[in-house]
Structures are given as structure tokens and as C-alpha cells.
Amino acid sequence: MTTLRAALAQGARALSEIDGGARDARLLLAEALGLPVGRLSLEPDRVVSEGEMARFQEFLDRRSRNEPVARILARRVFWGREFIVSPATLDPRPETETLIAAALEVGPLPRLLDLGTGTGILAVTLLAEWPEARGVASDLDPACLETATENAARHGVAERLTLTRSDWFAEITGPFPLIVSNPPYIAAQEMAGLSPEVANHDPHLALTDGADGLTAYRRIAAGAAAHLAPGGTLMVEIGPTQGRQVARLFTEAGLETPEIRPDLDGRDRVVIARNPGR
């Protein structure tokens, strides 16, 4: 007979070489038991069935092979909301909340565009924060659009979000007062240095352009002015070494006052530029 306390201890030992392994074991045990994680400390002597232990062990085995907890649970909390994560989508990162914080500073706005939406976290979060707004979210991968559709429904914004299959601006009609994007920005030569959690479990199309990491920004810069409303704002997530390069691309495309915004760790994370109007 295995108690919840004993199962947690077993899980912590199994993940002892994983950073944050004890925390991950709690999350995975709660999932195996179908309980909120906060209940675990309230029922330490609860008996864990053989079936529940088998499921927990499966989760531990996957985590010990560097599969992220969000991939195992198929969900991730972002800006206080839980989002579905699918094999086709990038696993949302906490640092992407820097872009949300920046966008909220210029809103609420009536309309927005999210390019390369993936899970839909940017568009869905902003629409949830701005109840009167409407949005368009695009992605080239139909599987990503399916996941974004589920997330939009989960958070009650589906009627205000149009999801479109598009290669950046190809199928998009503006103008928009706000355009946001978290495009693939890792250079091909940087891929070998990624952690196994990222390299082996995030789709490579969402991570890299297979070149210098700037291809998406060139495409976005080329189409931004034509799709931004006069005075509209463009915000993109970037890699921590790309701020000046992306700001230069936006300036050369006729956008104004590029600002490089750091994340909570002080690393360059978001470039913000504005359309001067036409």
C-alpha cells in the first residue's frame, strides 16, 4: 500500500537530478490522482491505487527524459489563465508575458492582429483583458489554429477572434491599431545549445528560421506599415541579442521610435515600434 506522502517522496527521488524536480513531482502526482495540487498536503495518508501509481510512474519516466511538465499535462498557465499546449505549438514561456504587459499599456484597443499565433496566447489573453476588442490571429500550421481555437473557446473570446491560415501578412487585411507576434527567432547555429526540454519537444518551425533568426522580422517589417493603422503599434518578442538588429529593420521599414523592452531578468525581450501614419 502506497500513501500519498510515500508517492511524493518517491517522485522527488526519481526527479532528483531535474532542476525543480520535487515541485514537478507534486504537479505530476496531482495530475495522476485528478486532484488540485493544493490538496496533496491535506491528505498525506491517502492511499494511492495501483492504477494511479502506474500513471504517476509514466509521468515521472517522461519527465526524467526531459519532457517538460507542460507537455506532459498538455497545458500551461500564462498570465493567470490555463492554455492548452499541443505538439504543434510552442510551449509558452513566462518571459512572453513581457509583451502582454507592454500591450496592455497602450490599450484597450478595438482591434488587434497576432501573427504566428501558435497556442493563441497573445490574442486570447489580450481579448480576455479587453472585453470590447476584436482580433485576428494567424498561423501557417492548421494544427496550431485548432489549438488556438480551443483556447479561444476555453477563455470565452471565440466570438471575437477570427483565426486565419496565413504566411505572415499574405492573407491579412488591415488596418490594425496593434500588431503583436512571437515569431521563430533562434538562429540555426544556436539550436545545438538549446536545452533538451526545448530542442526535443518544441516544434522546430516555431523556434528557428533555419538561418540567422531574423527572417520573420524582415517579413513582418516589410508588411507592418501597410497593415498598421496611423499611429498604430507593432510589438514583437525577440531573442536577448536581437534588439538592435530588429529595431534597425523596423526603422528601415519606415516605423518610428523603436523601443527595446527588457524582461524581468533584464534581458532584451520585446521591440516596440509605431506607424507614423500615411
PDB file of C-alpha atoms in Angstrom:
ATOM      1  CA  MET A   1       0.000   0.000   0.000  1.00  0.00           C
ATOM      2  CA  THR A   2       1.422   3.390  -1.054  1.00  0.00           C
ATOM      3  CA  THR A   3       0.346   6.595   0.624  1.00  0.00           C
ATOM      4  CA  LEU A   4       0.327   9.985  -0.987  1.00  0.00           C
ATOM      5  CA  ARG A   5       3.254  11.006   1.253  1.00  0.00           C
ATOM      6  CA  ALA A   6       5.278   7.994   0.119  1.00  0.00           C
ATOM      7  CA  ALA A   7       4.407   8.607  -3.531  1.00  0.00           C
ATOM      8  CA  LEU A   8       5.621  12.199  -3.300  1.00  0.00           C
ATOM      9  CA  ALA A   9       8.891  11.062  -1.729  1.00  0.00           C
ATOM     10  CA  GLN A  10       9.322   8.502  -4.500  1.00  0.00           C
ATOM     11  CA  GLY A  11       8.668  11.128  -7.128  1.00  0.00           C
ATOM     12  CA  ALA A  12      11.147  13.564  -5.611  1.00  0.00           C
ATOM     13  CA  ARG A  13      13.834  10.871  -5.625  1.00  0.00           C
ATOM     14  CA  ALA A  14      13.084   9.927  -9.213  1.00  0.00           C
ATOM     15  CA  LEU A  15      13.473  13.547 -10.333  1.00  0.00           C
ATOM     16  CA  SER A  16      16.327  14.483  -8.003  1.00  0.00           C
ATOM     17  CA  GLU A  17      18.603  15.349 -10.920  1.00  0.00           C
ATOM     18  CA  ILE A  18      15.985  17.606 -12.539  1.00  0.00           C
ATOM     19  CA  ASP A  19      16.012  21.269 -11.528  1.00  0.00           C
ATOM     20  CA  GLY A  20      12.808  21.776  -9.530  1.00  0.00           C
ATOM     21  CA  GLY A  21      12.177  18.034  -9.522  1.00  0.00           C
ATOM     22  CA  ALA A  22      10.285  17.953  -6.216  1.00  0.00           C
ATOM     23  CA  ARG A  23       7.895  20.645  -7.472  1.00  0.00           C
ATOM     24  CA  ASP A  24       7.416  18.797 -10.735  1.00  0.00           C
ATOM     25  CA  ALA A  25       6.680  15.569  -8.840  1.00  0.00           C
ATOM     26  CA  ARG A  26       3.874  17.335  -6.959  1.00  0.00           C
ATOM     27  CA  LEU A  27       2.324  18.610 -10.165  1.00  0.00           C
ATOM     28  CA  LEU A  28       2.537  15.209 -11.825  1.00  0.00           C
ATOM     29  CA  LEU A  29       1.131  13.339  -8.839  1.00  0.00           C
ATOM     30  CA  ALA A  30      -1.797  15.740  -8.633  1.00  0.00           C
ATOM     31  CA  GLU A  31      -2.484  15.069 -12.309  1.00  0.00           C
ATOM     32  CA  ALA A  32      -2.252  11.307 -11.835  1.00  0.00           C
ATOM     33  CA  LEU A  33      -4.723  11.498  -8.951  1.00  0.00           C
ATOM     34  CA  GLY A  34      -7.046  14.023 -10.592  1.00  0.00           C
ATOM     35  CA  LEU A  35      -6.656  16.394  -7.633  1.00  0.00           C
ATOM     36  CA  PRO A  36      -5.786  20.087  -7.340  1.00  0.00           C
ATOM     37  CA  VAL A  37      -2.130  20.311  -6.360  1.00  0.00           C
ATOM     38  CA  GLY A  38      -3.080  22.141  -3.162  1.00  0.00           C
ATOM     39  CA  ARG A  39      -4.914  19.046  -1.909  1.00  0.00           C
ATOM     40  CA  LEU A  40      -1.774  16.951  -1.721  1.00  0.00           C
ATOM     41  CA  SER A  41      -0.594  18.424   1.575  1.00  0.00           C
ATOM     42  CA  LEU A  42      -4.057  17.990   3.093  1.00  0.00           C
ATOM     43  CA  GLU A  43      -4.290  14.233   2.525  1.00  0.00           C
ATOM     44  CA  PRO A  44      -0.794  12.803   3.172  1.00  0.00           C
ATOM     45  CA  ASP A  45      -2.137   9.409   4.262  1.00  0.00           C
ATOM     46  CA  ARG A  46      -4.500   8.960   1.344  1.00  0.00           C
ATOM     47  CA  VAL A  47      -3.902   5.613  -0.332  1.00  0.00           C
ATOM     48  CA  VAL A  48      -2.734   5.797  -3.947  1.00  0.00           C
ATOM     49  CA  SER A  49      -4.131   2.986  -6.043  1.00  0.00           C
ATOM     50  CA  GLU A  50      -2.010   0.775  -8.297  1.00  0.00           C
ATOM     51  CA  GLY A  51      -3.536   2.396 -11.356  1.00  0.00           C
ATOM     52  CA  GLU A  52      -2.786   5.886 -10.056  1.00  0.00           C
ATOM     53  CA  MET A  53       0.785   4.885  -9.221  1.00  0.00           C
ATOM     54  CA  ALA A  54       1.241   3.426 -12.696  1.00  0.00           C
ATOM     55  CA  ARG A  55       0.090   6.676 -14.246  1.00  0.00           C
ATOM     56  CA  PHE A  56       2.337   8.676 -11.918  1.00  0.00           C
ATOM     57  CA  GLN A  57       5.301   6.478 -12.812  1.00  0.00           C
ATOM     58  CA  GLU A  58       4.641   7.039 -16.512  1.00  0.00           C
ATOM     59  CA  PHE A  59       4.712  10.789 -15.912  1.00  0.00           C
ATOM     60  CA  LEU A  60       7.937  10.505 -13.893  1.00  0.00           C
ATOM     61  CA  ASP A  61       9.577   8.490 -16.648  1.00  0.00           C
ATOM     62  CA  ARG A  62       8.660  11.118 -19.221  1.00  0.00           C
ATOM     63  CA  ARG A  63       9.891  13.991 -17.037  1.00  0.00           C
ATOM     64  CA  SER A  64      13.152  12.172 -16.294  1.00  0.00           C
ATOM     65  CA  ARG A  65      13.738  12.117 -20.062  1.00  0.00           C
ATOM     66  CA  ASN A  66      13.489  15.945 -20.046  1.00  0.00           C
ATOM     67  CA  GLU A  67       9.956  16.208 -21.331  1.00  0.00           C
ATOM     68  CA  PRO A  68       8.569  19.462 -19.875  1.00  0.00           C
ATOM     69  CA  VAL A  69       5.747  19.268 -17.356  1.00  0.00           C
ATOM     70  CA  ALA A  70       3.578  21.430 -19.618  1.00  0.00           C
ATOM     71  CA  ARG A  71       3.971  18.862 -22.395  1.00  0.00           C
ATOM     72  CA  ILE A  72       3.026  16.017 -20.067  1.00  0.00           C
ATOM     73  CA  LEU A  73      -0.001  17.888 -18.727  1.00  0.00           C
ATOM     74  CA  ALA A  74      -0.807  19.361 -22.176  1.00  0.00           C
ATOM     75  CA  ARG A  75      -1.427  22.756 -20.603  1.00  0.00           C
ATOM     76  CA  ARG A  76       0.439  25.812 -19.366  1.00  0.00           C
ATOM     77  CA  VAL A  77      -0.566  28.735 -17.137  1.00  0.00           C
ATOM     78  CA  PHE A  78       0.086  32.085 -18.810  1.00  0.00           C
ATOM     79  CA  TRP A  79      -0.951  35.500 -17.451  1.00  0.00           C
ATOM     80  CA  GLY A  80      -3.093  33.734 -14.859  1.00  0.00           C
ATOM     81  CA  ARG A  81      -5.006  31.597 -17.363  1.00  0.00           C
ATOM     82  CA  GLU A  82      -4.578  27.971 -18.333  1.00  0.00           C
ATOM     83  CA  PHE A  83      -3.891  27.280 -22.009  1.00  0.00           C
ATOM     84  CA  ILE A  84      -3.890  24.021 -23.926  1.00  0.00           C
ATOM     85  CA  VAL A  85      -0.485  23.131 -25.368  1.00  0.00           C
ATOM     86  CA  SER A  86      -0.346  20.730 -28.309  1.00  0.00           C
ATOM     87  CA  PRO A  87       2.562  19.015 -30.095  1.00  0.00           C
ATOM     88  CA  ALA A  88       2.204  21.526 -32.942  1.00  0.00           C
ATOM     89  CA  THR A  89       2.629  24.592 -30.751  1.00  0.00           C
ATOM     90  CA  LEU A  90       5.413  26.294 -28.876  1.00  0.00           C
ATOM     91  CA  ASP A  91       5.229  25.806 -25.107  1.00  0.00           C
ATOM     92  CA  PRO A  92       4.523  29.364 -23.891  1.00  0.00           C
ATOM     93  CA  ARG A  93       7.305  30.908 -21.828  1.00  0.00           C
ATOM     94  CA  PRO A  94       6.861  33.188 -18.807  1.00  0.00           C
ATOM     95  CA  GLU A  95       9.057  35.840 -20.437  1.00  0.00           C
ATOM     96  CA  THR A  96       6.450  36.286 -23.179  1.00  0.00           C
ATOM     97  CA  GLU A  97       4.323  37.980 -20.520  1.00  0.00           C
ATOM     98  CA  THR A  98       6.637  40.981 -21.080  1.00  0.00           C
ATOM     99  CA  LEU A  99       4.882  41.506 -24.408  1.00  0.00           C
ATOM    100  CA  ILE A 100       1.444  41.285 -22.805  1.00  0.00           C
ATOM    101  CA  ALA A 101       2.419  43.843 -20.167  1.00  0.00           C
ATOM    102  CA  ALA A 102       3.661  46.203 -22.874  1.00  0.00           C
ATOM    103  CA  ALA A 103       0.499  45.766 -24.965  1.00  0.00           C
ATOM    104  CA  LEU A 104      -1.770  46.482 -22.012  1.00  0.00           C
ATOM    105  CA  GLU A 105      -0.018  49.831 -21.590  1.00  0.00           C
ATOM    106  CA  VAL A 106      -1.327  51.056 -24.968  1.00  0.00           C
ATOM    107  CA  GLY A 107      -4.867  49.673 -24.645  1.00  0.00           C
ATOM    108  CA  PRO A 108      -7.628  48.904 -24.513  1.00  0.00           C
ATOM    109  CA  LEU A 109      -7.799  48.966 -28.279  1.00  0.00           C
ATOM    110  CA  PRO A 110     -10.708  47.992 -30.538  1.00  0.00           C
ATOM    111  CA  ARG A 111      -8.809  45.594 -32.821  1.00  0.00           C
ATOM    112  CA  LEU A 112      -5.571  43.611 -32.865  1.00  0.00           C
ATOM    113  CA  LEU A 113      -3.607  41.157 -35.004  1.00  0.00           C
ATOM    114  CA  ASP A 114      -1.496  38.275 -33.685  1.00  0.00           C
ATOM    115  CA  LEU A 115       0.909  36.909 -36.307  1.00  0.00           C
ATOM    116  CA  GLY A 116       2.071  33.295 -35.894  1.00  0.00           C
ATOM    117  CA  THR A 117      -0.342  32.727 -33.034  1.00  0.00           C
ATOM    118  CA  GLY A 118       0.575  29.133 -32.047  1.00  0.00           C
ATOM    119  CA  THR A 119      -1.472  28.384 -28.928  1.00  0.00           C
ATOM    120  CA  GLY A 120      -3.209  31.742 -29.288  1.00  0.00           C
ATOM    121  CA  ILE A 121      -1.853  33.061 -26.004  1.00  0.00           C
ATOM    122  CA  LEU A 122      -1.229  36.615 -27.183  1.00  0.00           C
ATOM    123  CA  ALA A 123      -4.531  37.215 -28.933  1.00  0.00           C
ATOM    124  CA  VAL A 124      -6.633  35.293 -26.409  1.00  0.00           C
ATOM    125  CA  THR A 125      -5.018  36.967 -23.402  1.00  0.00           C
ATOM    126  CA  LEU A 126      -5.431  40.461 -24.818  1.00  0.00           C
ATOM    127  CA  LEU A 127      -9.046  39.841 -25.840  1.00  0.00           C
ATOM    128  CA  ALA A 128      -9.772  38.459 -22.373  1.00  0.00           C
ATOM    129  CA  GLU A 129      -8.250  41.608 -20.848  1.00  0.00           C
ATOM    130  CA  TRP A 130     -10.080  43.895 -23.303  1.00  0.00           C
ATOM    131  CA  PRO A 131     -13.727  42.710 -23.379  1.00  0.00           C
ATOM    132  CA  GLU A 132     -14.736  45.115 -26.163  1.00  0.00           C
ATOM    133  CA  ALA A 133     -11.864  44.283 -28.506  1.00  0.00           C
ATOM    134  CA  ARG A 134     -11.889  42.028 -31.550  1.00  0.00           C
ATOM    135  CA  GLY A 135      -8.910  40.263 -33.049  1.00  0.00           C
ATOM    136  CA  VAL A 136      -7.414  38.308 -35.906  1.00  0.00           C
ATOM    137  CA  ALA A 137      -4.854  35.577 -35.239  1.00  0.00           C
ATOM    138  CA  SER A 138      -2.926  33.835 -37.993  1.00  0.00           C
ATOM    139  CA  ASP A 139      -0.694  30.816 -38.340  1.00  0.00           C
ATOM    140  CA  LEU A 140       0.587  28.773 -41.241  1.00  0.00           C
ATOM    141  CA  ASP A 141       0.010  25.452 -39.444  1.00  0.00           C
ATOM    142  CA  PRO A 142      -3.639  24.274 -39.317  1.00  0.00           C
ATOM    143  CA  ALA A 143      -2.865  22.249 -36.172  1.00  0.00           C
ATOM    144  CA  CYS A 144      -1.825  25.438 -34.385  1.00  0.00           C
ATOM    145  CA  LEU A 145      -5.055  27.104 -35.458  1.00  0.00           C
ATOM    146  CA  GLU A 146      -7.003  24.177 -33.982  1.00  0.00           C
ATOM    147  CA  THR A 147      -5.246  24.619 -30.646  1.00  0.00           C
ATOM    148  CA  ALA A 148      -5.792  28.378 -30.712  1.00  0.00           C
ATOM    149  CA  THR A 149      -9.483  27.772 -31.448  1.00  0.00           C
ATOM    150  CA  GLU A 150      -9.747  25.559 -28.359  1.00  0.00           C
ATOM    151  CA  ASN A 151      -8.025  28.153 -26.213  1.00  0.00           C
ATOM    152  CA  ALA A 152     -10.228  30.945 -27.508  1.00  0.00           C
ATOM    153  CA  ALA A 153     -13.321  28.917 -26.611  1.00  0.00           C
ATOM    154  CA  ARG A 154     -11.886  27.999 -23.214  1.00  0.00           C
ATOM    155  CA  HIS A 155     -11.482  31.657 -22.309  1.00  0.00           C
ATOM    156  CA  GLY A 156     -14.704  32.946 -23.794  1.00  0.00           C
ATOM    157  CA  VAL A 157     -13.300  35.036 -26.634  1.00  0.00           C
ATOM    158  CA  ALA A 158     -14.063  32.793 -29.634  1.00  0.00           C
ATOM    159  CA  GLU A 159     -16.800  35.078 -30.975  1.00  0.00           C
ATOM    160  CA  ARG A 160     -14.375  37.996 -31.028  1.00  0.00           C
ATOM    161  CA  LEU A 161     -11.399  36.204 -32.586  1.00  0.00           C
ATOM    162  CA  THR A 162     -11.018  35.336 -36.264  1.00  0.00           C
ATOM    163  CA  LEU A 163      -8.421  32.630 -36.905  1.00  0.00           C
ATOM    164  CA  THR A 164      -6.823  32.648 -40.349  1.00  0.00           C
ATOM    165  CA  ARG A 165      -4.295  30.431 -42.075  1.00  0.00           C
ATOM    166  CA  SER A 166      -1.704  32.831 -43.432  1.00  0.00           C
ATOM    167  CA  ASP A 167       2.003  33.090 -44.164  1.00  0.00           C
ATOM    168  CA  TRP A 168       2.593  36.237 -42.114  1.00  0.00           C
ATOM    169  CA  PHE A 169       0.627  39.037 -43.827  1.00  0.00           C
ATOM    170  CA  ALA A 170      -0.254  37.112 -47.009  1.00  0.00           C
ATOM    171  CA  GLU A 171      -3.966  36.614 -46.195  1.00  0.00           C
ATOM    172  CA  ILE A 172      -4.365  39.534 -43.771  1.00  0.00           C
ATOM    173  CA  THR A 173      -6.350  42.713 -44.405  1.00  0.00           C
ATOM    174  CA  GLY A 174      -5.800  45.669 -42.089  1.00  0.00           C
ATOM    175  CA  PRO A 175      -5.509  48.165 -40.679  1.00  0.00           C
ATOM    176  CA  PHE A 176      -4.929  47.313 -37.010  1.00  0.00           C
ATOM    177  CA  PRO A 177      -4.060  49.664 -34.161  1.00  0.00           C
ATOM    178  CA  LEU A 178      -1.954  46.862 -32.639  1.00  0.00           C
ATOM    179  CA  ILE A 179       0.042  44.025 -34.179  1.00  0.00           C
ATOM    180  CA  VAL A 180       1.800  41.508 -31.922  1.00  0.00           C
ATOM    181  CA  SER A 181       3.960  38.496 -32.704  1.00  0.00           C
ATOM    182  CA  ASN A 182       6.283  35.981 -31.101  1.00  0.00           C
ATOM    183  CA  PRO A 183       7.993  34.612 -34.227  1.00  0.00           C
ATOM    184  CA  PRO A 184      10.734  31.970 -34.514  1.00  0.00           C
ATOM    185  CA  TYR A 185      13.918  33.853 -33.639  1.00  0.00           C
ATOM    186  CA  ILE A 186      16.605  31.297 -32.791  1.00  0.00           C
ATOM    187  CA  ALA A 187      19.447  31.226 -35.331  1.00  0.00           C
ATOM    188  CA  ALA A 188      20.348  27.865 -36.849  1.00  0.00           C
ATOM    189  CA  GLN A 189      23.773  27.949 -35.219  1.00  0.00           C
ATOM    190  CA  GLU A 190      22.175  28.434 -31.778  1.00  0.00           C
ATOM    191  CA  MET A 191      19.955  25.362 -31.961  1.00  0.00           C
ATOM    192  CA  ALA A 192      22.643  22.999 -30.681  1.00  0.00           C
ATOM    193  CA  GLY A 193      22.843  24.985 -27.444  1.00  0.00           C
ATOM    194  CA  LEU A 194      19.163  24.655 -26.535  1.00  0.00           C
ATOM    195  CA  SER A 195      18.122  22.645 -23.502  1.00  0.00           C
ATOM    196  CA  PRO A 196      16.692  19.160 -24.194  1.00  0.00           C
ATOM    197  CA  GLU A 197      13.293  20.381 -22.918  1.00  0.00           C
ATOM    198  CA  VAL A 198      13.167  22.856 -25.785  1.00  0.00           C
ATOM    199  CA  ALA A 199      15.165  21.154 -28.540  1.00  0.00           C
ATOM    200  CA  ASN A 200      13.423  17.792 -28.246  1.00  0.00           C
ATOM    201  CA  HIS A 201       9.859  18.894 -27.551  1.00  0.00           C
ATOM    202  CA  ASP A 202       9.098  22.262 -29.166  1.00  0.00           C
ATOM    203  CA  PRO A 203       8.386  22.192 -32.918  1.00  0.00           C
ATOM    204  CA  HIS A 204      11.461  23.467 -34.720  1.00  0.00           C
ATOM    205  CA  LEU A 205       9.385  25.600 -37.090  1.00  0.00           C
ATOM    206  CA  ALA A 206       8.275  27.616 -34.056  1.00  0.00           C
ATOM    207  CA  LEU A 207      11.851  28.002 -32.826  1.00  0.00           C
ATOM    208  CA  THR A 208      14.066  28.782 -35.813  1.00  0.00           C
ATOM    209  CA  ASP A 209      14.036  30.054 -39.364  1.00  0.00           C
ATOM    210  CA  GLY A 210      16.961  27.752 -40.161  1.00  0.00           C
ATOM    211  CA  ALA A 211      19.057  30.831 -40.913  1.00  0.00           C
ATOM    212  CA  ASP A 212      20.108  33.887 -38.898  1.00  0.00           C
ATOM    213  CA  GLY A 213      16.976  34.123 -36.726  1.00  0.00           C
ATOM    214  CA  LEU A 214      15.829  37.369 -38.363  1.00  0.00           C
ATOM    215  CA  THR A 215      13.826  36.097 -41.352  1.00  0.00           C
ATOM    216  CA  ALA A 216      10.441  36.544 -39.660  1.00  0.00           C
ATOM    217  CA  TYR A 217      11.282  40.089 -38.568  1.00  0.00           C
ATOM    218  CA  ARG A 218      12.178  41.013 -42.149  1.00  0.00           C
ATOM    219  CA  ARG A 219       8.790  39.688 -43.308  1.00  0.00           C
ATOM    220  CA  ILE A 220       6.977  41.498 -40.506  1.00  0.00           C
ATOM    221  CA  ALA A 221       8.879  44.738 -41.130  1.00  0.00           C
ATOM    222  CA  ALA A 222       8.056  44.597 -44.850  1.00  0.00           C
ATOM    223  CA  GLY A 223       4.321  44.363 -44.243  1.00  0.00           C
ATOM    224  CA  ALA A 224       3.816  46.220 -40.981  1.00  0.00           C
ATOM    225  CA  ALA A 225       3.291  49.773 -42.255  1.00  0.00           C
ATOM    226  CA  ALA A 226       0.644  48.627 -44.748  1.00  0.00           C
ATOM    227  CA  HIS A 227      -1.275  46.785 -42.023  1.00  0.00           C
ATOM    228  CA  LEU A 228      -0.906  49.191 -39.101  1.00  0.00           C
ATOM    229  CA  ALA A 229      -3.395  51.994 -38.579  1.00  0.00           C
ATOM    230  CA  PRO A 230      -1.888  55.505 -38.495  1.00  0.00           C
ATOM    231  CA  GLY A 231      -0.246  55.779 -35.102  1.00  0.00           C
ATOM    232  CA  GLY A 232      -0.609  52.032 -34.603  1.00  0.00           C
ATOM    233  CA  THR A 233       1.859  49.953 -32.606  1.00  0.00           C
ATOM    234  CA  LEU A 234       3.866  46.865 -33.529  1.00  0.00           C
ATOM    235  CA  MET A 235       5.255  44.670 -30.739  1.00  0.00           C
ATOM    236  CA  VAL A 236       7.400  41.571 -31.256  1.00  0.00           C
ATOM    237  CA  GLU A 237       9.200  39.222 -28.926  1.00  0.00           C
ATOM    238  CA  ILE A 238      12.910  38.830 -29.668  1.00  0.00           C
ATOM    239  CA  GLY A 239      15.924  36.835 -28.592  1.00  0.00           C
ATOM    240  CA  PRO A 240      18.102  38.588 -25.990  1.00  0.00           C
ATOM    241  CA  THR A 241      20.783  39.595 -28.518  1.00  0.00           C
ATOM    242  CA  GLN A 242      18.488  40.790 -31.313  1.00  0.00           C
ATOM    243  CA  GLY A 243      17.163  44.103 -30.031  1.00  0.00           C
ATOM    244  CA  ARG A 244      19.281  46.480 -32.094  1.00  0.00           C
ATOM    245  CA  GLN A 245      19.017  44.409 -35.261  1.00  0.00           C
ATOM    246  CA  VAL A 246      15.231  44.174 -35.113  1.00  0.00           C
ATOM    247  CA  ALA A 247      14.873  47.850 -34.188  1.00  0.00           C
ATOM    248  CA  ARG A 248      17.000  48.722 -37.238  1.00  0.00           C
ATOM    249  CA  LEU A 249      14.810  46.586 -39.512  1.00  0.00           C
ATOM    250  CA  PHE A 250      11.711  48.389 -38.274  1.00  0.00           C
ATOM    251  CA  THR A 251      13.306  51.828 -38.693  1.00  0.00           C
ATOM    252  CA  GLU A 252      14.354  50.981 -42.244  1.00  0.00           C
ATOM    253  CA  ALA A 253      10.754  49.936 -42.947  1.00  0.00           C
ATOM    254  CA  GLY A 254       9.537  53.426 -42.008  1.00  0.00           C
ATOM    255  CA  LEU A 255       8.354  52.723 -38.474  1.00  0.00           C
ATOM    256  CA  GLU A 256       9.202  55.178 -35.712  1.00  0.00           C
ATOM    257  CA  THR A 257      10.656  55.281 -32.196  1.00  0.00           C
ATOM    258  CA  PRO A 258      11.691  51.631 -31.804  1.00  0.00           C
ATOM    259  CA  GLU A 259      11.953  50.771 -28.108  1.00  0.00           C
ATOM    260  CA  ILE A 260      13.697  47.687 -26.725  1.00  0.00           C
ATOM    261  CA  ARG A 261      11.903  46.422 -23.609  1.00  0.00           C
ATOM    262  CA  PRO A 262      13.672  44.027 -21.165  1.00  0.00           C
ATOM    263  CA  ASP A 263      12.062  41.116 -19.333  1.00  0.00           C
ATOM    264  CA  LEU A 264      12.172  40.638 -15.560  1.00  0.00           C
ATOM    265  CA  ASP A 265      15.685  39.192 -15.841  1.00  0.00           C
ATOM    266  CA  GLY A 266      16.930  42.312 -17.581  1.00  0.00           C
ATOM    267  CA  ARG A 267      17.362  40.658 -20.982  1.00  0.00           C
ATOM    268  CA  ASP A 268      16.100  42.335 -24.156  1.00  0.00           C
ATOM    269  CA  ARG A 269      12.728  40.728 -24.842  1.00  0.00           C
ATOM    270  CA  VAL A 270      10.355  42.974 -26.835  1.00  0.00           C
ATOM    271  CA  VAL A 271      10.805  45.540 -29.595  1.00  0.00           C
ATOM    272  CA  ILE A 272       8.063  48.146 -29.902  1.00  0.00           C
ATOM    273  CA  ALA A 273       7.662  50.444 -32.923  1.00  0.00           C
ATOM    274  CA  ARG A 274       4.942  52.756 -34.195  1.00  0.00           C
ATOM    275  CA  ASN A 275       3.488  53.668 -37.546  1.00  0.00           C
ATOM    276  CA  PRO A 276       3.799  57.422 -38.102  1.00  0.00           C
ATOM    277  CA  GLY A 277       0.747  57.391 -40.366  1.00  0.00           C
ATOM    278  CA  ARG A 278       0.379  57.842 -44.082  1.00  0.00           C
TER     279      ARG A 278
END
